[in-house]
CSV table of N, CA and C in Angstrom, one decimal:
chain,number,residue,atom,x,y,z
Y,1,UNK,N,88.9,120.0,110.7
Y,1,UNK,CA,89.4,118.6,110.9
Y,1,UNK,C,90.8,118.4,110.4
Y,2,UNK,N,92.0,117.9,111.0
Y,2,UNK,CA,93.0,117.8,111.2
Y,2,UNK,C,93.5,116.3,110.3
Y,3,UNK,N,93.6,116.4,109.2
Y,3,UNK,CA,94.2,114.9,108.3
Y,3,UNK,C,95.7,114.4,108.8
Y,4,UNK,N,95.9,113.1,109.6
Y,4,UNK,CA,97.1,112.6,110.4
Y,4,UNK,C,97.3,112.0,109.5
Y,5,UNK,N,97.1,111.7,108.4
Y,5,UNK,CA,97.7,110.4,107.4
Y,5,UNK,C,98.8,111.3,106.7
Y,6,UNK,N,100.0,110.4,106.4
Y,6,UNK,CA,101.0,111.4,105.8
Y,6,UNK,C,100.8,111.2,104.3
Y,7,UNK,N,100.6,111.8,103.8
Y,7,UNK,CA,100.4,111.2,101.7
Y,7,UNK,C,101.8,111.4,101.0
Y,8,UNK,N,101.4,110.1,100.7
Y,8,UNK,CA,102.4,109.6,99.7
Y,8,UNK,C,102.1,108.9,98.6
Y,9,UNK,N,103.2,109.1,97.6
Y,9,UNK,CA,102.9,108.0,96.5
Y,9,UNK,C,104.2,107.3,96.4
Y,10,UNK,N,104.3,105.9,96.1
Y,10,UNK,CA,105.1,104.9,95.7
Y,10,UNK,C,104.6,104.0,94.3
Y,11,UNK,N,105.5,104.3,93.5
Y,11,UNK,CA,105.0,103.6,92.0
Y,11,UNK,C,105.8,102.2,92.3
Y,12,UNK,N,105.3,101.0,91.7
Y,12,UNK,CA,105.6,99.9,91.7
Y,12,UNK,C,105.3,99.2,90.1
Y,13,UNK,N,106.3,98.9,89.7
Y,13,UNK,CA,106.4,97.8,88.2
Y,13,UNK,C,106.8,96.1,88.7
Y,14,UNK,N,105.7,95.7,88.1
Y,14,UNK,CA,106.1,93.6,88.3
Y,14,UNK,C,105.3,93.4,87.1
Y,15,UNK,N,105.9,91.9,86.7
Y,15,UNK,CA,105.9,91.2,85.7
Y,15,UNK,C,105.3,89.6,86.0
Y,16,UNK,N,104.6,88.7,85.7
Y,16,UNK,CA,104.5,87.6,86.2
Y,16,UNK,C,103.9,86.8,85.1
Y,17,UNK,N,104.8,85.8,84.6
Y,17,UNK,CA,104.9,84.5,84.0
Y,17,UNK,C,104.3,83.5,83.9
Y,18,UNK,N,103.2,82.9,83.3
Y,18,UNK,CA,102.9,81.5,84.0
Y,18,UNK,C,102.8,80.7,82.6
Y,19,UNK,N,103.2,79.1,82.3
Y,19,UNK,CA,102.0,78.7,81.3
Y,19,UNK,C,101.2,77.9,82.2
Y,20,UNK,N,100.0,77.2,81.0
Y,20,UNK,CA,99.3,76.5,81.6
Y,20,UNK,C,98.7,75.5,80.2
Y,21,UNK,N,98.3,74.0,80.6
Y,21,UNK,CA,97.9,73.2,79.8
Y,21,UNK,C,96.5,73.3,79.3
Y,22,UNK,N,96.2,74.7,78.8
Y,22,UNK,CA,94.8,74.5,77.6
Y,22,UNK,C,95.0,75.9,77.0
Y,23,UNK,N,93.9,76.1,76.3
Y,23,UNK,CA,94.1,76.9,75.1
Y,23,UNK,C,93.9,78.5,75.5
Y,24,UNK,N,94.1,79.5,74.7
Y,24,UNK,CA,94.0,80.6,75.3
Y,24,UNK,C,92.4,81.4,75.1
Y,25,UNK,N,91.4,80.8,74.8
Y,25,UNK,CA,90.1,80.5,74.5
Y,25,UNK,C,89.6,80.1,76.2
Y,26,UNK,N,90.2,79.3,76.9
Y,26,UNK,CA,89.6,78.4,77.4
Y,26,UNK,C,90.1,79.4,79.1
Y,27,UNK,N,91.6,80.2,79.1
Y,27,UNK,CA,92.2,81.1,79.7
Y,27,UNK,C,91.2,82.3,79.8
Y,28,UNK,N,90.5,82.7,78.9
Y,28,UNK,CA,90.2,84.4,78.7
Y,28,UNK,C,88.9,83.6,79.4
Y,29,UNK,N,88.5,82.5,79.1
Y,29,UNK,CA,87.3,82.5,79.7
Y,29,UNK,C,86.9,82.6,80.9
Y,30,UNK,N,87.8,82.3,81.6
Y,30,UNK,CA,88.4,82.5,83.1
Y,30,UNK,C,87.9,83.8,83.6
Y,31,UNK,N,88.1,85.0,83.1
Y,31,UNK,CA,88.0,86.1,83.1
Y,31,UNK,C,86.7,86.5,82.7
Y,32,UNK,N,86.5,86.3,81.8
Y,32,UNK,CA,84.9,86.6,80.8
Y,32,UNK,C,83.7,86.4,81.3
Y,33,UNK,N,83.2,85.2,82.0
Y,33,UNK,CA,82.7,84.5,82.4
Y,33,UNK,C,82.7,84.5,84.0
Y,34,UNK,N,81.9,85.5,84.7
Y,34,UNK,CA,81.9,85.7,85.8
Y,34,UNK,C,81.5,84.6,87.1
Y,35,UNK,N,80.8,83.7,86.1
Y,35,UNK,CA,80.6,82.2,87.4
Y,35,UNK,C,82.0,81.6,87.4
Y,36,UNK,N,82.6,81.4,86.2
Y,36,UNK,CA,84.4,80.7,86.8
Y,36,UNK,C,84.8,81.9,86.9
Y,37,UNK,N,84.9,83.1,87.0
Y,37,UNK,CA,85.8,83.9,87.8
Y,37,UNK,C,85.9,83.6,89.0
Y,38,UNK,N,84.3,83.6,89.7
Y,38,UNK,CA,83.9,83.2,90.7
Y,38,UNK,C,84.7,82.1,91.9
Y,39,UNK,N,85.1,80.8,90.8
Y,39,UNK,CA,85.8,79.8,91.4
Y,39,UNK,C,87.2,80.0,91.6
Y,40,UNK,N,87.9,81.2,91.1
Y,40,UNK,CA,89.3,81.2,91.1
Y,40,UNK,C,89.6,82.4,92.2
Y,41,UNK,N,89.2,83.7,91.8
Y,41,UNK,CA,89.4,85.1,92.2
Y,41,UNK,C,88.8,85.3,93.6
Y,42,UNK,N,89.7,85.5,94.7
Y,42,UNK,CA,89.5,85.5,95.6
Y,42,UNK,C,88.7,84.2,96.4
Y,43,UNK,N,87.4,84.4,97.9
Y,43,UNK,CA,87.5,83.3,98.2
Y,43,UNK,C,87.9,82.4,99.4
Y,44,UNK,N,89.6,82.9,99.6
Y,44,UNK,CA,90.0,81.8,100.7
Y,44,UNK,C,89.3,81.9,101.5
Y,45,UNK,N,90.1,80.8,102.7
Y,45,UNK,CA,89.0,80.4,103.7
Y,45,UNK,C,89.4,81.5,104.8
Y,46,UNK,N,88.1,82.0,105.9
Y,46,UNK,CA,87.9,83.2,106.2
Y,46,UNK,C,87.3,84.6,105.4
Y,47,UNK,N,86.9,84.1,104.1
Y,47,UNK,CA,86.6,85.3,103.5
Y,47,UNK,C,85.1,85.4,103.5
Y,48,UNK,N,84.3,86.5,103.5
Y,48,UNK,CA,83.5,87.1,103.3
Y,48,UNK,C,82.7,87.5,102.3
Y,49,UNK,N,81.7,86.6,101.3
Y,49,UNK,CA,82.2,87.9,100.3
Y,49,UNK,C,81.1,88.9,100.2
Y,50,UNK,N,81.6,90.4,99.6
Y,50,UNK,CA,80.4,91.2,99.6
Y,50,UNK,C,79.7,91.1,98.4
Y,51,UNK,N,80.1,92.9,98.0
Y,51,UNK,CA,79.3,93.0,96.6
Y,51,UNK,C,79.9,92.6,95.4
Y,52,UNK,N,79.3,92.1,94.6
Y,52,UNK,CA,80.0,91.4,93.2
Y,52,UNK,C,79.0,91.6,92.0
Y,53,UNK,N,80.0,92.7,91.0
Y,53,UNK,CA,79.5,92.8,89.7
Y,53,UNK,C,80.4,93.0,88.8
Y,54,UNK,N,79.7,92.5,87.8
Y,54,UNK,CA,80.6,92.3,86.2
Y,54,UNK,C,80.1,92.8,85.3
Y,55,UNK,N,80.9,93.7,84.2
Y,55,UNK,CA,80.1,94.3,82.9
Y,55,UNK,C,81.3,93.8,82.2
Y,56,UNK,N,81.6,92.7,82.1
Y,56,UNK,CA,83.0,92.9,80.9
Y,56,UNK,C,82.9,92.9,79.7
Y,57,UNK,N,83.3,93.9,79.7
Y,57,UNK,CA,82.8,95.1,78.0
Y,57,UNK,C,83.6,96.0,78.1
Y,58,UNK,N,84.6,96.1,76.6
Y,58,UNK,CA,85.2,97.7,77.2
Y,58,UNK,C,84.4,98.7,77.6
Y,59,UNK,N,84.8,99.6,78.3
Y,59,UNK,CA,84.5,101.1,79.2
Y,59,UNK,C,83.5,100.4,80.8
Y,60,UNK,N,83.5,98.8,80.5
Y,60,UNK,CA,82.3,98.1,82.0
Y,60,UNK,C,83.4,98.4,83.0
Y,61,UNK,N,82.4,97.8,84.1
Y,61,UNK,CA,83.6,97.9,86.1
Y,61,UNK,C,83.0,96.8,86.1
Y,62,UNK,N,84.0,96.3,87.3
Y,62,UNK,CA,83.9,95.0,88.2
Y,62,UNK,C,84.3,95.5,89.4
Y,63,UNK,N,83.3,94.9,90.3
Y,63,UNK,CA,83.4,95.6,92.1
Y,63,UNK,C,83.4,94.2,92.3
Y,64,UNK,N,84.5,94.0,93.3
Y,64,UNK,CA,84.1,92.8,94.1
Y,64,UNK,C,85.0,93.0,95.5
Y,65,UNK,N,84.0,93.1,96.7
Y,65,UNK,CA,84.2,93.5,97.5
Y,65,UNK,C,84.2,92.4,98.5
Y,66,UNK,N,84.6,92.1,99.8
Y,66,UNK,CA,84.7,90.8,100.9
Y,66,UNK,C,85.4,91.6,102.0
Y,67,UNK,N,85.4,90.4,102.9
Y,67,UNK,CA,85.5,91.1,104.4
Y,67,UNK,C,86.4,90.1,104.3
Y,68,UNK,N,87.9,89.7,105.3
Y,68,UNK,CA,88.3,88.5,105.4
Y,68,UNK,C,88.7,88.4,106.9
Y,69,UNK,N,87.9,87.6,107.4
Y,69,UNK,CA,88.3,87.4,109.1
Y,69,UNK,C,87.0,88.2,109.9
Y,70,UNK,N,86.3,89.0,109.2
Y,70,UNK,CA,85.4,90.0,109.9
Y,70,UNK,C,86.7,91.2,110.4
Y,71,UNK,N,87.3,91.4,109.9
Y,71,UNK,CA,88.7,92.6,110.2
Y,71,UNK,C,88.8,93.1,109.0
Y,72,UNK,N,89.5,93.0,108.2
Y,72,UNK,CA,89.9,93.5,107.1
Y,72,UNK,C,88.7,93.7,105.9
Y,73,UNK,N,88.5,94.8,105.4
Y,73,UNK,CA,86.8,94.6,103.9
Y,73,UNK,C,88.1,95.4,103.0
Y,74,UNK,N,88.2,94.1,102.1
Y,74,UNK,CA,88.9,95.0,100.4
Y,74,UNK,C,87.8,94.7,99.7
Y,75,UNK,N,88.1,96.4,98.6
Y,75,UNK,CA,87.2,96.4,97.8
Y,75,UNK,C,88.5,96.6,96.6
Y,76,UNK,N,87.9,96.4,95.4
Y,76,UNK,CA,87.8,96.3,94.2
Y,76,UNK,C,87.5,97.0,93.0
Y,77,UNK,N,88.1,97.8,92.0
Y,77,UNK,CA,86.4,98.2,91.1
Y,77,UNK,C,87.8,98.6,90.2
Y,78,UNK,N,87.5,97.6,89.1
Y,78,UNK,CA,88.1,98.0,88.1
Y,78,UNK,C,87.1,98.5,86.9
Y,79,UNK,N,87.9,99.0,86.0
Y,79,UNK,CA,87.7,99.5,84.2
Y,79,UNK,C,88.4,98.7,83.5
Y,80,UNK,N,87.7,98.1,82.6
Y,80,UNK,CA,87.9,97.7,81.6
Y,80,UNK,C,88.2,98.8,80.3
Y,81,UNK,N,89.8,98.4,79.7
Y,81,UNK,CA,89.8,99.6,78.6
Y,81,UNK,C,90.1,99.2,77.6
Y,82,UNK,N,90.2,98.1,77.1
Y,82,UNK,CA,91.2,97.3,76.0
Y,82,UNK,C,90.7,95.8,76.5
Y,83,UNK,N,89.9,95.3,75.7
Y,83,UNK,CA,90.0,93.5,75.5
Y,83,UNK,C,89.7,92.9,74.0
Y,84,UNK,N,90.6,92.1,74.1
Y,84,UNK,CA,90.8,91.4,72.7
Y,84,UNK,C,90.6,89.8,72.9
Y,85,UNK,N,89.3,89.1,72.5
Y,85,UNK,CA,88.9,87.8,72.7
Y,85,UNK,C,90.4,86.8,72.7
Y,86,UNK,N,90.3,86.5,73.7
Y,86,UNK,CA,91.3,85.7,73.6
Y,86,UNK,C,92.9,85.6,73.2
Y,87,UNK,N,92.8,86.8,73.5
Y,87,UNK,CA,94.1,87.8,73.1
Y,87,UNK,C,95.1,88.2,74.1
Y,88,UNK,N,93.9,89.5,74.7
Y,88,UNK,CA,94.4,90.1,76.1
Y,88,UNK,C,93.4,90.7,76.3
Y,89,UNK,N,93.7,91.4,78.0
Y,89,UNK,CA,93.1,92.4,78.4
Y,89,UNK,C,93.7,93.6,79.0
Y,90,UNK,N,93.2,94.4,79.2
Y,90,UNK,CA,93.2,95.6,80.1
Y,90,UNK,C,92.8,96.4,80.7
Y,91,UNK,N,92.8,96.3,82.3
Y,91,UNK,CA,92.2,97.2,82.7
Y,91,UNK,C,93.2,98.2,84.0
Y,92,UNK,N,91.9,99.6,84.4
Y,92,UNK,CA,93.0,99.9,85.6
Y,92,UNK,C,91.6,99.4,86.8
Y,93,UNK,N,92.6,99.1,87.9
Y,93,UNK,CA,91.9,99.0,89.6
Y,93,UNK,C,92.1,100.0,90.5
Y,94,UNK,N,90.9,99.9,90.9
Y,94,UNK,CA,91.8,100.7,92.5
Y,94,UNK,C,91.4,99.9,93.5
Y,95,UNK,N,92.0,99.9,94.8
Y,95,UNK,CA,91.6,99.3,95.5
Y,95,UNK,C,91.4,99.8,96.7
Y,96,UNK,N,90.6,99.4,97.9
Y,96,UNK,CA,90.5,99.9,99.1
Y,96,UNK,C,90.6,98.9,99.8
Y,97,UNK,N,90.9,99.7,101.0
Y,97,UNK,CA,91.0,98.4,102.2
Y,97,UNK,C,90.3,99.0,103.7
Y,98,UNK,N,89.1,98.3,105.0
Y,98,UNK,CA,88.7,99.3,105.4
Y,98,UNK,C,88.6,101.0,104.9
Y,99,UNK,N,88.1,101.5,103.4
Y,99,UNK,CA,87.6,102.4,103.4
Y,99,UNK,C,88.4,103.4,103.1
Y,100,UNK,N,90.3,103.3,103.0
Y,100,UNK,CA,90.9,103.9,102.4
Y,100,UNK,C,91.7,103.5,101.6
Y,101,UNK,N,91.5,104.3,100.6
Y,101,UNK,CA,92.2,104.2,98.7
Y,101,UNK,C,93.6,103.8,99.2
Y,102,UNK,N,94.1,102.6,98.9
Y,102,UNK,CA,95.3,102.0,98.7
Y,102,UNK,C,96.1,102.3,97.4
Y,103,UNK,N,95.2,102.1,96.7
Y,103,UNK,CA,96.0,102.1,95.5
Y,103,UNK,C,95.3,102.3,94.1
Y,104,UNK,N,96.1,102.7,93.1
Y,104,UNK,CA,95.5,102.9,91.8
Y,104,UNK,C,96.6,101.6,90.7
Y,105,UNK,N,95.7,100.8,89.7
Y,105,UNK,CA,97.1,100.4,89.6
Y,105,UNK,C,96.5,100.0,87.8
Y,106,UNK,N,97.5,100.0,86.5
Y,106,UNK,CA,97.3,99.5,85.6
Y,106,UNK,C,97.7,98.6,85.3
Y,107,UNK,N,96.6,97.2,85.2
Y,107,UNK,CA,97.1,95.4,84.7
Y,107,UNK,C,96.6,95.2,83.3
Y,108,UNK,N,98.0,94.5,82.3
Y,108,UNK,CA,97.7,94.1,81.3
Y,108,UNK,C,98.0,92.4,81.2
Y,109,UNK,N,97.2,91.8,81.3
Y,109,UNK,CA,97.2,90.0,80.6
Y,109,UNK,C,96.9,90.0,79.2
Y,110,UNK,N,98.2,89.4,78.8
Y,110,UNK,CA,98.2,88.5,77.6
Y,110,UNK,C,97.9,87.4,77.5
Y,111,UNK,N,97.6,86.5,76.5
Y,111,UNK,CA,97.6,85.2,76.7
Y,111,UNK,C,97.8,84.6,75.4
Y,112,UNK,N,98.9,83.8,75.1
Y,112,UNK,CA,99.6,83.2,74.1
Y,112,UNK,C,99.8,82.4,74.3
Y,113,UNK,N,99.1,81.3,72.3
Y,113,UNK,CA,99.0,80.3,72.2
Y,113,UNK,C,100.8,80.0,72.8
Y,114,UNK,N,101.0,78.2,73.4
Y,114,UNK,CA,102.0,78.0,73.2
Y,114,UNK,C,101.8,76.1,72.1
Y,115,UNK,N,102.7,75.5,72.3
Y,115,UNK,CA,102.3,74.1,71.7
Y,115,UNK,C,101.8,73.2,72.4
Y,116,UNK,N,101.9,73.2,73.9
Y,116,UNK,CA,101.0,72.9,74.6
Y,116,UNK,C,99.8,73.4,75.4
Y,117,UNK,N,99.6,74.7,75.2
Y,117,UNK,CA,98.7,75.2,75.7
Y,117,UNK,C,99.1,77.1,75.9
Y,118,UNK,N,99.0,77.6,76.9
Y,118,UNK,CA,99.1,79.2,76.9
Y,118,UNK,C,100.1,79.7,77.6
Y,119,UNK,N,101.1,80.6,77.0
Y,119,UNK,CA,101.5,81.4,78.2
Y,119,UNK,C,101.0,83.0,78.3
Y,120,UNK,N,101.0,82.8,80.1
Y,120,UNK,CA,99.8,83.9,80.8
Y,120,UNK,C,101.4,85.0,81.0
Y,121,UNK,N,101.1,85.8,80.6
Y,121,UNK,CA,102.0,87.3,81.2
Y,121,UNK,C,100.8,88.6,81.9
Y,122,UNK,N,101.8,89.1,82.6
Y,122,UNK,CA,100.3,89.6,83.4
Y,122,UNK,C,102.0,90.4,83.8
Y,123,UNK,N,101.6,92.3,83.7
Y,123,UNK,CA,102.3,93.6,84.0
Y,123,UNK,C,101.5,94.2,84.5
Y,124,UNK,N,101.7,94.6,85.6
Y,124,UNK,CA,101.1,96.0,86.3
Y,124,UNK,C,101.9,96.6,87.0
Y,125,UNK,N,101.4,98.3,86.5
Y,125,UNK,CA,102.0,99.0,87.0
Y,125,UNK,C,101.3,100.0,88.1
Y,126,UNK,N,101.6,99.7,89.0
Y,126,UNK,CA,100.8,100.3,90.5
Y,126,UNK,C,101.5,101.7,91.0
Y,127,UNK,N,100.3,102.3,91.5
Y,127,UNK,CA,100.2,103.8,92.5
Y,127,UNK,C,100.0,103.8,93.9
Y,128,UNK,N,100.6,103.3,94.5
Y,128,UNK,CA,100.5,103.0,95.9
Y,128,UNK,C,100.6,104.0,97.1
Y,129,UNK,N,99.5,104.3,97.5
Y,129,UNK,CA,99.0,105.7,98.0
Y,129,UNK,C,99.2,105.7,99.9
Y,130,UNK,N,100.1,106.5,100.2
Y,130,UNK,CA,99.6,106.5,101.3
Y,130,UNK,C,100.3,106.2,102.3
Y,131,UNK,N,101.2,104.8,102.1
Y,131,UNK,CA,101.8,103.4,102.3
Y,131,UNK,C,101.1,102.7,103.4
Y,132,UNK,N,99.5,102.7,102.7
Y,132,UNK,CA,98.7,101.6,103.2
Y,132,UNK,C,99.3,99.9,102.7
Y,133,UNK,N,99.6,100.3,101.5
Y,133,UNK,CA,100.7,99.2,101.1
Y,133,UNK,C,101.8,99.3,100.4
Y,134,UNK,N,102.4,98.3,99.7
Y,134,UNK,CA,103.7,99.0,98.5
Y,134,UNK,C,103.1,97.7,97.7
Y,135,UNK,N,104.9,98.2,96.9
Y,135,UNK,CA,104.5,97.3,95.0
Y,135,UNK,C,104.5,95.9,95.7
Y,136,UNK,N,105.6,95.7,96.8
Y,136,UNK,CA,106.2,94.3,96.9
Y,136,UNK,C,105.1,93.6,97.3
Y,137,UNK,N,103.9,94.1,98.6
Y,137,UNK,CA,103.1,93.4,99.0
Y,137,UNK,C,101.6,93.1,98.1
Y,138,UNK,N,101.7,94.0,97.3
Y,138,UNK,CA,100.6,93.6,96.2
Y,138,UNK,C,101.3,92.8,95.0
Y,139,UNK,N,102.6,92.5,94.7
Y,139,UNK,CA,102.9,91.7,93.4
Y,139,UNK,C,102.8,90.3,94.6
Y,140,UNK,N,103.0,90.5,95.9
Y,140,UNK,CA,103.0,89.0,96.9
Y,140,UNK,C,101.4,88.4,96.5
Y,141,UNK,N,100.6,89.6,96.7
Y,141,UNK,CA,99.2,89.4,96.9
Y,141,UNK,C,98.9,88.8,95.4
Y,142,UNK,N,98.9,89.3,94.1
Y,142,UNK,CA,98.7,89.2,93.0
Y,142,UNK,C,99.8,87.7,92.4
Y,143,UNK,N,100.9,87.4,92.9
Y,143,UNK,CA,101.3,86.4,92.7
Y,143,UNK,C,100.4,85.0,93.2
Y,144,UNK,N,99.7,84.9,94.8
Y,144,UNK,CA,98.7,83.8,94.7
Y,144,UNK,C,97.5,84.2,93.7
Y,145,UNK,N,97.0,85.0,93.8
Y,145,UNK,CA,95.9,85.0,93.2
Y,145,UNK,C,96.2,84.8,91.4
Y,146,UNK,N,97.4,84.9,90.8
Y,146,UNK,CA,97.9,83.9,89.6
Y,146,UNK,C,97.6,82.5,89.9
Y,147,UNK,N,98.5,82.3,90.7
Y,147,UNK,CA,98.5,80.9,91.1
Y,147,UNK,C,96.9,80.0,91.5
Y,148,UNK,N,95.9,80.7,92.2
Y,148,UNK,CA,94.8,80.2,92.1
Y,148,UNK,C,94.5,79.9,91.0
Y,149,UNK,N,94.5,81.7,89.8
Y,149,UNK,CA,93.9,80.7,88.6
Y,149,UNK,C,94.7,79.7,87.5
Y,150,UNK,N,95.9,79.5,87.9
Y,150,UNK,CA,96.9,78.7,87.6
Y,150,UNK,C,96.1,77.3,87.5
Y,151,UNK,N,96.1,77.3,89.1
Y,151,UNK,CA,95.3,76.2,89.9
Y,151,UNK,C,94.0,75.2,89.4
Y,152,UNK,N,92.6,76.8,88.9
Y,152,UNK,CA,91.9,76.4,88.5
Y,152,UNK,C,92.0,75.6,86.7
Y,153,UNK,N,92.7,76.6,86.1
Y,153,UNK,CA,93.4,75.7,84.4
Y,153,UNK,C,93.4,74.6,84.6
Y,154,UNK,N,94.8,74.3,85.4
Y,154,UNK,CA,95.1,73.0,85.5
Y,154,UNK,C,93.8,72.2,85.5
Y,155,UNK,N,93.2,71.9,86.8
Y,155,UNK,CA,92.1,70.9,86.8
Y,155,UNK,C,91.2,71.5,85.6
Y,156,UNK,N,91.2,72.4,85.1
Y,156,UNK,CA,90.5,72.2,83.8
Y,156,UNK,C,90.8,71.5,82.9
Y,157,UNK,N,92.1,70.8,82.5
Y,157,UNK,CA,93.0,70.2,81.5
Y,157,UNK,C,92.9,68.8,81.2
């Protein structure tokens, strides 16, 4: 069998900034707490969703998998390697899209008290396989999906 895909790798570095009006207790929960994950992380309209599981525990995975439009199925499945209650986290992802590995990528969130509430920093550094995608269209992609949980805080507040 003859492999037509040309392989490649493209490393990608981004940074993304947010505050928000509550505590950093109330942020990690966001994360922790897989029913409000639920409400923030992924979702939009046209989406699908598949398989969804959560062990968050260092060395646990999170799969969460959807279809969007009946065209596109991304999958998900991170490791948790490093979390600190209300501190930070860490994990790496990979992701797929119909069925081939896009990408490998390491995200670290902090979350720091500020005087009115938290600032969210969020670095990853991505392995972008293939050039099913690059850095720019996953920090685009990972920029709303901040913003969702931006979104969700806020009306928390």
């Amino acid at each position: 069998m003859t492999d037509t895909v040309t392989r490649s790798i493209a490393h990608a570095q981004f940074t993304i900034e947010r505050e928000v009006p509550v505590a950093p207790a109330v942020v990690f929960q966001a994360f922790a707490d897989p029913t409000v994950k639920a409400k923030w992380f992924g979702g939009e309209e046209g989406w699908e969703q598949g398989e969804v599981s959560v062990d968050f525990e260092v060395g646990g995975r999170e799969i969460n998998e959807g279809t969007f439009e009946k065209k596109m199925t991304s999958r998900f499945v991170a490791t948790y390697t490093d979390i600190v209650d209300n501190e930070r986290l860490v994990y790496t992802y990979d992701m797929w899209l119909n069925g081939s590995h896009i990408s490998t990528s390491v995200a670290t969130w902090e979350f720091e008290p500020t005087t009115t509430g938290t600032k969210l920093t969020l670095v990853e550094f991505g392995a972008h396989l293939d050039g099913f995608d690059t850095g720019a269209q996953r920090e685009a992609g990972t920029r709303d999906l901040v913003d969702a949980l931006v979104n969700y805080l806020v009306a928390q507040a």
